[in-house]
């Protein structure tokens, strides 16, 4: 292991491995957090190191001791041997991704986020060529009532990053998930249910954490042309998460 | 020469962009033409479909004629390929799936800007639109998917070469995109 990385970590250091590569971790760190710090990529959508892990998208599921574990919620442990980039797990990730695509309405050629979208980027990384399931084509709306931020519910994957960012970073409570199961949907906590009447501001963290094109700051749209966006150039394992690029896109 | 691979192509609810992108393999078409020959395709203007090794279809299924042609392609092609975003998920035309067919027709032919003689076309020659646009794999078995709007020329080249040489189909990172 790389001593510089260990020195940076501070605290009690242990070691574990992912796909045979030895990594350091600080006591209490999750597999995901330790992997991210060491620059080892594990696919993920609902994880963002700035917020409490949610463990809902299951993209980060890895295998250890014959068990499947969500890397973003499982603590790393001394000597733990983790498998992540196996055929079996990548196949499972492709299946999850296919479900996410058919549950919403993802028309990438018409989406402002295309090329800078984490859902798309993870699907590219996992080698998904097409969702081979039956499409739901749900009826969802677009909320363009706010002058600076738009929400296209067609693209929401219910990762709750906006929910967490609003509560944890902005000290507000703009978003929540209403209903359950197939009826679960993102809801704006305002008197009208419209974004305009909420206290969301474009400077809020919550306006800049969406991994998909569901929450978009307005008037930036095509500043970076299609073809020149982060995931047009490099896979997400090298380019990093959407949240790292958000300011510039 | 008789052993050339026979390929048919068609566009259902598509824009011919996938076909244009296929042509973007440019002079490599000459090399390819030593290994393949075309059956029914807009590129040759052959109108009837014979038995083929490979069928490439762009566009989703949006009307009764699309449905019949899709079934015919499946019957006559050993390998059927969904090419492009519309064949794979309905694409832009499937954005009409959020509305009823009546709303769509009225918006275009009755309330549309500049419409002078408002009426919904009912000529028996015109294929009946379906309530929704469907991806091809919901109707027939699809053997391969080529994503992209359109799939890049390099993807066609890679795919056909690997298929003709009996190799596993593998694309590079830059060849796979959904937009
Ligand atoms: S949010 Fe991402 S996956 Fe969905 S349509 Fe936009 S670019 Fe495609
Ligand atoms: S709007 Fe974006 S951040 Fe919020 S739950 Fe949906 S996908 Fe996640
Ligand atoms: S990133 Fe771990 S479950 Fe979503």
Short mmCIF file of C-alpha atoms and ligand atoms in Angstrom, two decimals:
data_model
loop_
_atom_site.label_atom_id
_atom_site.label_comp_id
_atom_site.label_asym_id
_atom_site.label_seq_id
_atom_site.Cartn_x
_atom_site.Cartn_y
_atom_site.Cartn_z
CA UNK A 1 0.00 0.00 0.00
CA UNK A 2 0.91 3.51 -0.58
CA UNK A 3 2.38 5.10 2.49
CA UNK A 4 1.49 8.62 1.51
CA UNK A 5 -2.18 7.71 1.37
CA UNK A 6 -1.93 6.08 4.79
CA UNK A 7 -0.30 9.15 6.29
CA UNK A 8 -3.07 11.32 4.91
CA UNK A 9 -5.76 9.19 6.48
CA UNK A 10 -4.84 9.73 10.14
CA UNK A 11 -6.54 7.71 12.90
CA UNK A 12 -6.11 3.97 13.32
CA UNK A 13 -5.28 2.37 10.05
CA UNK A 14 -6.23 -1.10 8.94
CA UNK A 15 -6.01 -2.86 5.61
CA UNK A 16 -8.41 -4.77 3.44
CA UNK A 17 -8.51 -5.67 -0.24
CA UNK A 18 -10.72 -5.08 -3.25
CA UNK A 19 -10.24 -7.43 -6.18
CA UNK A 20 -6.85 -8.38 -4.77
CA UNK A 21 -5.63 -4.79 -4.36
CA UNK A 22 -4.62 -3.92 -0.79
CA UNK A 23 -6.08 -0.67 0.56
CA UNK A 24 -5.87 1.23 3.84
CA UNK A 25 -8.92 2.27 5.81
CA UNK A 26 -9.49 4.40 8.88
CA UNK A 27 -11.48 2.83 11.68
CA UNK A 28 -15.19 3.29 11.06
CA UNK A 29 -14.81 3.98 7.33
CA UNK A 30 -17.09 2.14 4.93
CA UNK A 31 -15.71 0.00 2.10
CA UNK A 32 -16.91 2.70 -0.32
CA UNK A 33 -15.34 5.62 1.54
CA UNK A 34 -12.00 3.85 1.84
CA UNK A 35 -12.10 2.77 -1.81
CA UNK A 36 -12.91 6.28 -2.98
CA UNK A 37 -10.11 7.81 -0.96
CA UNK A 38 -7.67 5.31 -2.41
CA UNK A 39 -8.93 5.96 -5.95
CA UNK A 40 -10.49 2.51 -6.44
CA UNK A 41 -13.80 2.82 -8.27
CA UNK A 42 -16.90 0.93 -7.12
CA UNK A 43 -20.01 1.84 -9.17
CA UNK A 44 -22.53 3.87 -7.16
CA UNK A 45 -25.44 6.26 -7.66
CA UNK A 46 -26.94 7.13 -4.27
CA UNK A 47 -23.57 7.59 -2.55
CA UNK A 48 -21.92 10.96 -2.20
CA UNK A 49 -19.16 11.24 0.41
CA UNK A 50 -20.63 14.50 1.71
CA UNK A 51 -23.88 12.95 2.93
CA UNK A 52 -25.12 10.13 5.13
CA UNK A 53 -25.06 6.88 3.10
CA UNK A 54 -28.48 5.73 1.99
CA UNK A 55 -27.83 2.23 0.67
CA UNK A 56 -30.75 2.28 -1.74
CA UNK A 57 -29.51 2.00 -5.33
CA UNK A 58 -27.59 -1.27 -4.74
CA UNK A 59 -25.15 -0.49 -7.55
CA UNK A 60 -22.30 -0.65 -5.05
CA UNK A 61 -23.05 -4.20 -3.92
CA UNK A 62 -19.84 -6.19 -3.59
CA UNK A 63 -19.11 -9.75 -2.44
CA UNK A 64 -17.20 -10.80 0.61
CA UNK A 65 -17.11 -14.17 2.37
CA UNK A 66 -19.87 -15.36 0.04
CA UNK A 67 -22.18 -12.51 1.06
CA UNK A 68 -23.47 -9.56 -0.92
CA UNK A 69 -22.91 -6.26 0.88
CA UNK A 70 -23.60 -2.63 -0.01
CA UNK A 71 -20.13 -1.07 -0.05
CA UNK A 72 -21.52 2.33 0.91
CA UNK A 73 -23.00 1.14 4.21
CA UNK A 74 -20.67 -1.73 5.22
CA UNK A 75 -17.65 -0.81 7.35
CA UNK A 76 -14.27 -1.95 6.09
CA UNK A 77 -12.61 -4.46 8.40
CA UNK A 78 -9.09 -5.72 8.88
CA UNK A 79 -8.22 -8.39 6.34
CA UNK A 80 -11.61 -8.25 4.58
CA UNK A 81 -11.39 -9.58 1.04
CA UNK A 82 -13.86 -7.83 -1.22
CA UNK A 83 -14.75 -8.66 -4.82
CA UNK A 84 -16.28 -5.91 -6.92
CA UNK A 85 -15.38 -6.07 -10.58
CA UNK A 86 -16.47 -9.66 -11.25
CA UNK A 87 -18.62 -10.84 -14.16
CA UNK A 88 -21.37 -11.81 -11.74
CA UNK A 89 -21.51 -8.42 -10.01
CA UNK A 90 -21.21 -6.44 -13.23
CA UNK A 91 -24.09 -8.48 -14.68
CA UNK A 92 -26.15 -7.76 -11.58
CA UNK A 93 -25.35 -4.05 -11.92
CA UNK A 94 -26.44 -4.05 -15.54
CA UNK A 95 -29.75 -5.59 -14.47
CA UNK A 96 -30.28 -2.91 -11.81
CA UNK A 97 -29.42 -0.20 -14.29
CA UNK A 98 -31.87 -1.59 -16.83
CA UNK A 99 -34.60 -1.39 -14.21
CA UNK A 100 -33.72 2.22 -13.42
CA UNK A 101 -33.91 3.11 -17.10
CA UNK A 102 -37.28 1.48 -17.81
CA UNK A 103 -38.89 2.81 -14.62
CA UNK A 104 -38.48 6.42 -15.71
CA UNK A 105 -38.46 8.15 -19.07
CA UNK A 106 -34.84 8.54 -20.11
CA UNK A 107 -34.58 10.04 -23.58
CA UNK A 108 -30.86 10.68 -23.55
CA UNK A 109 -30.72 12.27 -27.03
CA UNK A 110 -33.10 14.97 -25.76
CA UNK A 111 -31.62 15.37 -22.27
CA UNK A 112 -29.57 18.37 -21.29
CA UNK A 113 -27.52 16.25 -18.89
CA UNK A 114 -26.42 13.69 -21.45
CA UNK A 115 -22.68 13.10 -21.29
CA UNK A 116 -22.53 14.55 -17.78
CA UNK A 117 -25.07 12.18 -16.21
CA UNK A 118 -24.01 9.68 -13.62
CA UNK A 119 -26.78 7.18 -14.39
CA UNK A 120 -25.66 7.08 -17.99
CA UNK A 121 -21.98 7.01 -17.03
CA UNK A 122 -22.37 4.09 -14.65
CA UNK A 123 -24.33 2.24 -17.34
CA UNK A 124 -21.52 2.87 -19.83
CA UNK A 125 -18.96 1.72 -17.29
CA UNK A 126 -20.90 -1.48 -16.62
CA UNK A 127 -21.30 -2.11 -20.35
CA UNK A 128 -25.08 -1.86 -20.56
CA UNK A 129 -25.97 -1.69 -24.25
CA UNK A 130 -29.74 -1.46 -23.82
CA UNK A 131 -32.48 -1.94 -21.26
CA UNK A 132 -33.96 -5.24 -22.45
CA UNK A 133 -37.02 -5.05 -20.20
CA UNK A 134 -40.52 -3.75 -20.78
CA UNK A 135 -40.71 0.02 -20.46
CA UNK A 136 -43.11 1.52 -17.95
CA UNK A 137 -43.45 4.87 -19.75
CA UNK A 138 -44.80 6.41 -16.54
CA UNK A 139 -46.71 9.68 -16.79
CA UNK A 140 -44.60 12.24 -15.00
CA UNK A 141 -44.34 16.00 -15.15
CA UNK A 142 -41.76 18.75 -15.43
CA UNK A 143 -41.70 21.59 -12.89
CA UNK A 144 -40.32 24.71 -14.53
CA UNK A 145 -41.93 27.12 -12.08
CA UNK A 146 -38.68 28.21 -10.41
CA UNK A 147 -36.68 30.93 -12.15
CA UNK A 148 -33.28 29.29 -11.57
CA UNK A 149 -33.85 25.55 -11.21
CA UNK A 150 -36.00 23.05 -13.13
CA UNK A 151 -37.09 19.56 -12.16
CA UNK A 152 -37.89 16.88 -14.70
CA UNK A 153 -39.49 14.07 -12.73
CA UNK A 154 -39.13 11.73 -15.71
CA UNK A 155 -35.46 11.37 -14.86
CA UNK A 156 -35.59 10.98 -11.07
CA UNK A 157 -34.18 7.69 -9.76
CA UNK A 158 -35.19 8.35 -6.12
CA UNK A 159 -31.61 8.33 -4.86
CA UNK A 160 -32.57 10.93 -2.23
CA UNK A 161 -29.35 12.89 -2.66
CA UNK A 162 -31.35 16.11 -3.02
CA UNK A 163 -33.39 15.17 0.04
CA UNK A 164 -30.23 14.60 2.09
CA UNK A 165 -28.38 17.64 0.75
CA UNK A 166 -31.29 19.94 1.54
CA UNK A 167 -31.55 18.66 5.10
CA UNK A 168 -27.91 18.05 5.92
CA UNK A 169 -26.09 20.80 4.05
CA UNK A 170 -28.63 23.54 3.44
CA UNK A 171 -30.52 23.22 6.74
CA UNK A 172 -33.77 23.25 4.74
CA UNK A 173 -36.25 20.53 3.93
CA UNK A 174 -37.19 21.16 0.33
CA UNK A 175 -37.53 17.57 -0.87
CA UNK A 176 -39.02 14.33 0.36
CA UNK A 177 -40.06 10.98 -1.06
CA UNK A 178 -43.80 10.39 -0.94
CA UNK A 179 -45.66 7.04 -1.17
CA UNK A 180 -44.09 3.61 -1.40
CA UNK A 181 -42.99 0.93 -3.79
CA UNK A 182 -43.92 1.55 -7.39
CA UNK A 183 -45.79 4.72 -6.36
CA UNK A 184 -42.80 6.31 -4.60
CA UNK A 185 -42.01 9.71 -6.03
CA UNK A 186 -40.09 12.85 -5.26
CA UNK A 187 -42.15 15.62 -3.71
CA UNK A 188 -41.47 19.30 -3.10
CA UNK A 189 -42.31 20.48 0.39
CA UNK A 190 -44.10 23.68 -0.45
CA UNK A 191 -47.69 24.79 -0.09
CA UNK A 192 -48.41 24.19 -3.79
CA UNK A 193 -45.95 21.34 -4.35
CA UNK A 194 -44.24 23.65 -6.85
CA UNK A 195 -40.56 24.46 -6.72
CA UNK A 196 -41.28 28.18 -7.07
CA UNK A 197 -43.02 28.19 -3.69
CA UNK A 198 -40.27 26.25 -1.89
CA UNK A 199 -37.23 27.89 -0.29
CA UNK A 200 -34.79 26.25 -2.71
CA UNK A 201 -32.15 28.65 -4.03
CA UNK A 202 -29.73 28.03 -6.86
CA UNK A 203 -26.82 28.41 -4.44
CA UNK A 204 -28.13 25.52 -2.31
CA UNK A 205 -26.17 22.29 -2.30
CA UNK A 206 -29.39 20.42 -3.10
CA UNK A 207 -29.54 22.11 -6.48
CA UNK A 208 -26.18 20.60 -7.45
CA UNK A 209 -26.09 16.99 -6.30
CA UNK A 210 -28.54 15.21 -8.58
CA UNK A 211 -26.72 12.36 -10.34
CA UNK A 212 -29.17 12.53 -13.26
CA UNK A 213 -30.81 15.26 -15.33
CA UNK A 214 -33.77 15.50 -12.92
CA UNK A 215 -32.65 18.66 -11.11
CA UNK A 216 -31.05 21.16 -13.43
CA UNK A 217 -29.84 24.69 -12.73
CA UNK A 218 -31.35 26.68 -15.58
CA UNK A 219 -29.59 28.63 -18.33
CA UNK A 220 -26.42 26.53 -18.26
CA UNK A 221 -27.79 23.76 -20.46
CA UNK A 222 -25.46 23.50 -23.40
CA UNK A 223 -22.55 25.65 -22.23
CA UNK A 224 -20.47 22.52 -22.67
CA UNK A 225 -21.49 20.96 -25.97
CA UNK A 226 -22.52 17.31 -26.31
CA UNK A 227 -19.43 15.29 -27.12
CA UNK A 228 -17.17 17.40 -24.89
CA UNK A 229 -18.69 16.47 -21.55
CA UNK A 230 -16.92 14.55 -18.79
CA UNK A 231 -18.19 11.08 -19.69
CA UNK A 232 -17.86 11.67 -23.41
CA UNK A 233 -14.14 11.88 -22.75
CA UNK A 234 -13.46 9.37 -20.00
CA UNK A 235 -15.21 6.59 -18.08
CA UNK A 236 -16.59 7.55 -14.69
CA UNK A 237 -13.92 5.47 -12.97
CA UNK A 238 -11.43 8.09 -14.19
CA UNK A 239 -13.60 11.18 -14.55
CA UNK A 240 -15.21 10.99 -11.08
CA UNK A 241 -18.78 11.62 -9.99
CA UNK A 242 -21.23 14.13 -11.38
CA UNK A 243 -21.10 16.17 -8.18
CA UNK A 244 -17.39 16.84 -8.87
CA UNK A 245 -18.27 18.30 -12.26
CA UNK A 246 -21.55 19.97 -11.47
CA UNK A 247 -20.25 23.53 -11.17
CA UNK A 248 -18.81 23.49 -14.64
CA UNK A 249 -21.60 21.72 -16.51
CA UNK B 1 -19.03 -14.47 -54.33
CA UNK B 2 -22.14 -16.55 -53.64
CA UNK B 3 -21.17 -16.92 -50.00
CA UNK B 4 -21.64 -13.28 -49.15
CA UNK B 5 -23.60 -12.43 -46.00
CA UNK B 6 -27.04 -11.10 -46.85
CA UNK B 7 -28.17 -8.00 -44.95
CA UNK B 8 -31.52 -6.22 -44.89
CA UNK B 9 -32.19 -2.90 -43.20
CA UNK B 10 -35.23 -0.74 -42.58
CA UNK B 11 -36.42 2.31 -40.71
CA UNK B 12 -39.67 2.12 -38.72
CA UNK B 13 -40.46 5.10 -36.45
CA UNK B 14 -36.97 6.48 -37.07
CA UNK B 15 -35.37 9.36 -38.93
CA UNK B 16 -32.85 7.50 -41.15
CA UNK B 17 -30.07 8.93 -39.00
CA UNK B 18 -28.86 5.42 -38.17
CA UNK B 19 -28.66 4.58 -41.85
CA UNK B 20 -26.70 7.78 -42.49
CA UNK B 21 -24.31 6.92 -39.69
CA UNK B 22 -23.83 3.43 -41.15
CA UNK B 23 -22.83 5.08 -44.44
CA UNK B 24 -20.26 7.08 -42.48
CA UNK B 25 -17.98 4.05 -42.53
CA UNK B 26 -17.17 5.69 -45.88
CA UNK B 27 -14.72 3.89 -48.18
CA UNK B 28 -14.77 0.87 -45.90
CA UNK B 29 -18.14 0.14 -47.53
CA UNK B 30 -16.17 -1.10 -50.53
CA UNK B 31 -14.22 -3.54 -48.37
CA UNK B 32 -17.47 -4.58 -46.70
CA UNK B 33 -19.20 -5.13 -50.03
CA UNK B 34 -16.81 -8.02 -50.72
CA UNK B 35 -18.25 -9.81 -47.71
CA UNK B 36 -21.86 -8.71 -47.67
CA UNK B 37 -24.71 -8.06 -50.07
CA UNK B 38 -27.87 -6.12 -49.47
CA UNK B 39 -31.39 -7.42 -49.57
CA UNK B 40 -34.31 -5.10 -48.83
CA UNK B 41 -32.95 -1.76 -47.68
CA UNK B 42 -33.48 1.93 -48.42
CA UNK B 43 -29.85 1.93 -49.58
CA UNK B 44 -30.64 -0.23 -52.63
CA UNK B 45 -34.35 0.51 -52.91
CA UNK B 46 -35.12 -3.23 -53.06
CA UNK B 47 -38.69 -3.45 -51.75
CA UNK B 48 -39.16 -7.14 -51.03
CA UNK B 49 -37.53 -9.06 -48.23
CA UNK B 50 -35.87 -12.43 -48.84
CA UNK B 51 -34.14 -14.72 -46.39
CA UNK B 52 -31.28 -12.82 -44.76
CA UNK B 53 -28.45 -13.49 -42.36
CA UNK B 54 -28.72 -10.13 -40.64
CA UNK B 55 -31.53 -7.60 -40.30
CA UNK B 56 -30.78 -4.12 -38.97
CA UNK B 57 -33.78 -2.09 -37.84
CA UNK B 58 -33.83 1.54 -36.79
CA UNK B 59 -36.83 3.24 -35.18
CA UNK B 60 -39.41 1.96 -32.72
CA UNK B 61 -42.76 0.42 -33.59
CA UNK B 62 -45.36 3.15 -33.93
CA UNK B 63 -47.98 1.98 -36.43
CA UNK B 64 -49.58 -1.09 -37.98
CA UNK B 65 -47.21 -1.15 -40.92
CA UNK B 66 -44.20 -1.02 -38.57
CA UNK B 67 -45.65 -4.03 -36.75
CA UNK B 68 -46.07 -6.10 -39.91
CA UNK B 69 -42.62 -5.26 -41.20
CA UNK B 70 -41.01 -6.00 -37.84
CA UNK B 71 -42.66 -9.44 -37.77
CA UNK B 72 -41.54 -10.10 -41.32
CA UNK B 73 -37.95 -9.11 -40.53
CA UNK B 74 -37.96 -11.45 -37.54
CA UNK B 75 -39.25 -14.32 -39.68
CA UNK B 76 -36.76 -13.83 -42.48
CA UNK B 77 -33.57 -12.71 -40.70
CA UNK B 78 -31.44 -15.15 -38.72
CA UNK B 79 -29.98 -12.34 -36.62
CA UNK B 80 -32.06 -9.29 -35.81
CA UNK B 81 -30.42 -6.10 -34.56
CA UNK B 82 -32.05 -3.13 -32.79
CA UNK B 83 -30.05 -0.20 -34.08
CA UNK B 84 -30.19 3.15 -32.37
CA UNK B 85 -32.02 4.78 -29.49
CA UNK B 86 -35.50 4.66 -31.07
CA UNK B 87 -35.38 0.92 -31.77
CA UNK B 88 -34.09 0.36 -28.24
CA UNK B 89 -36.42 2.58 -26.21
CA UNK B 90 -38.71 4.36 -28.62
CA UNK B 91 -36.49 7.44 -28.54
CA UNK B 92 -37.84 10.88 -29.39
CA UNK B 93 -41.07 9.52 -30.98
CA UNK B 94 -41.82 7.74 -27.68
CA UNK B 95 -42.07 11.13 -26.00
CA UNK B 96 -45.62 11.00 -27.30
CA UNK B 97 -46.27 8.08 -24.95
CA UNK B 98 -47.04 10.58 -22.17
CA UNK B 99 -50.07 11.73 -24.14
CA UNK B 100 -53.08 9.99 -25.61
CA UNK B 101 -53.08 9.36 -29.34
CA UNK B 102 -56.10 11.64 -29.63
CA UNK B 103 -54.22 14.50 -27.99
CA UNK B 104 -51.27 13.99 -30.33
CA UNK B 105 -53.39 13.89 -33.49
CA UNK B 106 -55.46 16.89 -32.45
CA UNK B 107 -52.40 18.91 -31.58
CA UNK B 108 -50.87 18.24 -34.98
CA UNK B 109 -53.88 18.26 -37.30
CA UNK B 110 -56.57 20.30 -35.57
CA UNK B 111 -55.03 22.83 -33.21
CA UNK B 112 -51.59 23.01 -34.85
CA UNK B 113 -50.08 26.37 -35.74
CA UNK B 114 -50.95 27.27 -39.33
CA UNK B 115 -53.43 24.42 -39.87
CA UNK B 116 -55.95 25.59 -42.47
CA UNK B 117 -58.31 22.64 -43.01
CA UNK B 118 -58.39 20.98 -39.58
CA UNK B 119 -59.12 17.24 -39.80
CA UNK B 120 -57.49 14.05 -38.60
CA UNK B 121 -56.27 12.11 -41.65
CA UNK B 122 -58.30 8.94 -42.21
CA UNK B 123 -57.13 7.72 -45.62
CA UNK B 124 -57.05 3.89 -45.63
CA UNK B 125 -53.62 4.09 -47.32
CA UNK B 126 -52.12 5.58 -44.19
CA UNK B 127 -51.02 3.01 -41.58
CA UNK B 128 -52.92 3.34 -38.32
CA UNK B 129 -50.81 4.81 -35.51
CA UNK B 130 -50.62 2.68 -32.36
CA UNK B 131 -51.54 4.08 -28.95
CA UNK B 132 -47.89 4.05 -27.95
CA UNK B 133 -44.48 3.70 -29.53
CA UNK B 134 -42.85 0.42 -28.51
CA UNK B 135 -39.21 -0.66 -28.45
CA UNK B 136 -38.60 -3.56 -30.83
CA UNK B 137 -37.61 -6.08 -28.16
CA UNK B 138 -41.09 -5.81 -26.64
CA UNK B 139 -42.52 -7.30 -29.83
CA UNK B 140 -39.96 -9.73 -31.25
CA UNK B 141 -36.76 -11.34 -30.03
CA UNK B 142 -33.77 -9.09 -30.65
CA UNK B 143 -30.32 -10.63 -30.86
CA UNK B 144 -28.10 -7.53 -30.61
CA UNK B 145 -28.49 -3.92 -29.56
CA UNK B 146 -26.49 -1.01 -30.97
CA UNK B 147 -27.13 2.06 -28.81
CA UNK B 148 -26.65 5.67 -29.89
CA UNK B 149 -28.54 8.46 -31.57
CA UNK B 150 -27.21 7.45 -33.98
CA UNK B 151 -24.78 4.62 -33.20
CA UNK B 152 -21.37 5.85 -34.36
CA UNK B 153 -20.01 4.56 -37.67
CA UNK B 154 -17.19 2.89 -35.74
CA UNK B 155 -19.74 0.85 -33.84
CA UNK B 156 -21.26 -0.51 -37.06
CA UNK B 157 -17.81 -1.33 -38.37
CA UNK B 158 -16.76 -3.08 -35.18
CA UNK B 159 -20.03 -4.96 -34.89
CA UNK B 160 -20.16 -6.25 -38.47
CA UNK B 161 -16.52 -7.27 -38.49
CA UNK B 162 -16.74 -9.13 -35.20
CA UNK B 163 -19.98 -10.79 -36.26
CA UNK B 164 -18.65 -11.82 -39.69
CA UNK B 165 -15.48 -13.18 -38.10
CA UNK B 166 -17.37 -15.11 -35.46
CA UNK B 167 -15.77 -13.10 -32.65
CA UNK B 168 -17.55 -12.01 -29.46
CA UNK B 169 -19.08 -8.56 -29.82
CA UNK B 170 -17.14 -6.01 -27.78
CA UNK B 171 -17.23 -2.26 -28.07
CA UNK B 172 -14.72 0.27 -26.84
CA UNK B 173 -15.79 2.90 -24.27
CA UNK B 174 -16.00 5.65 -26.86
CA UNK B 175 -18.26 3.57 -29.11
CA UNK B 176 -20.99 3.19 -26.49
CA UNK B 177 -23.21 6.20 -25.93
CA UNK B 178 -26.96 6.67 -25.65
CA UNK B 179 -27.11 10.13 -27.23
S1 LIG C 1 -30.94 11.76 -16.87
FE1 LIG C 1 -29.17 10.69 -17.73
S2 LIG C 1 -29.94 8.68 -18.32
FE2 LIG C 1 -31.71 10.01 -18.01
S3 LIG C 1 -32.17 10.88 -20.03
FE3 LIG C 1 -30.77 12.32 -19.02
S4 LIG C 1 -28.73 11.69 -19.71
FE4 LIG C 1 -30.11 9.97 -20.13
S1 LIG C 2 -34.14 14.50 -8.10
FE1 LIG C 2 -32.10 13.72 -8.48
S2 LIG C 2 -31.09 13.83 -6.48
FE2 LIG C 2 -33.28 13.98 -6.09
S3 LIG C 2 -33.94 11.87 -5.69
FE3 LIG C 2 -34.27 12.27 -7.88
S4 LIG C 2 -32.42 11.53 -8.88
FE4 LIG C 2 -31.94 11.75 -6.70
S1 LIG C 3 -24.18 3.59 -3.67
FE1 LIG C 3 -24.43 2.01 -2.21
S2 LIG C 3 -26.49 1.50 -2.40
FE2 LIG C 3 -26.32 3.24 -3.72
#
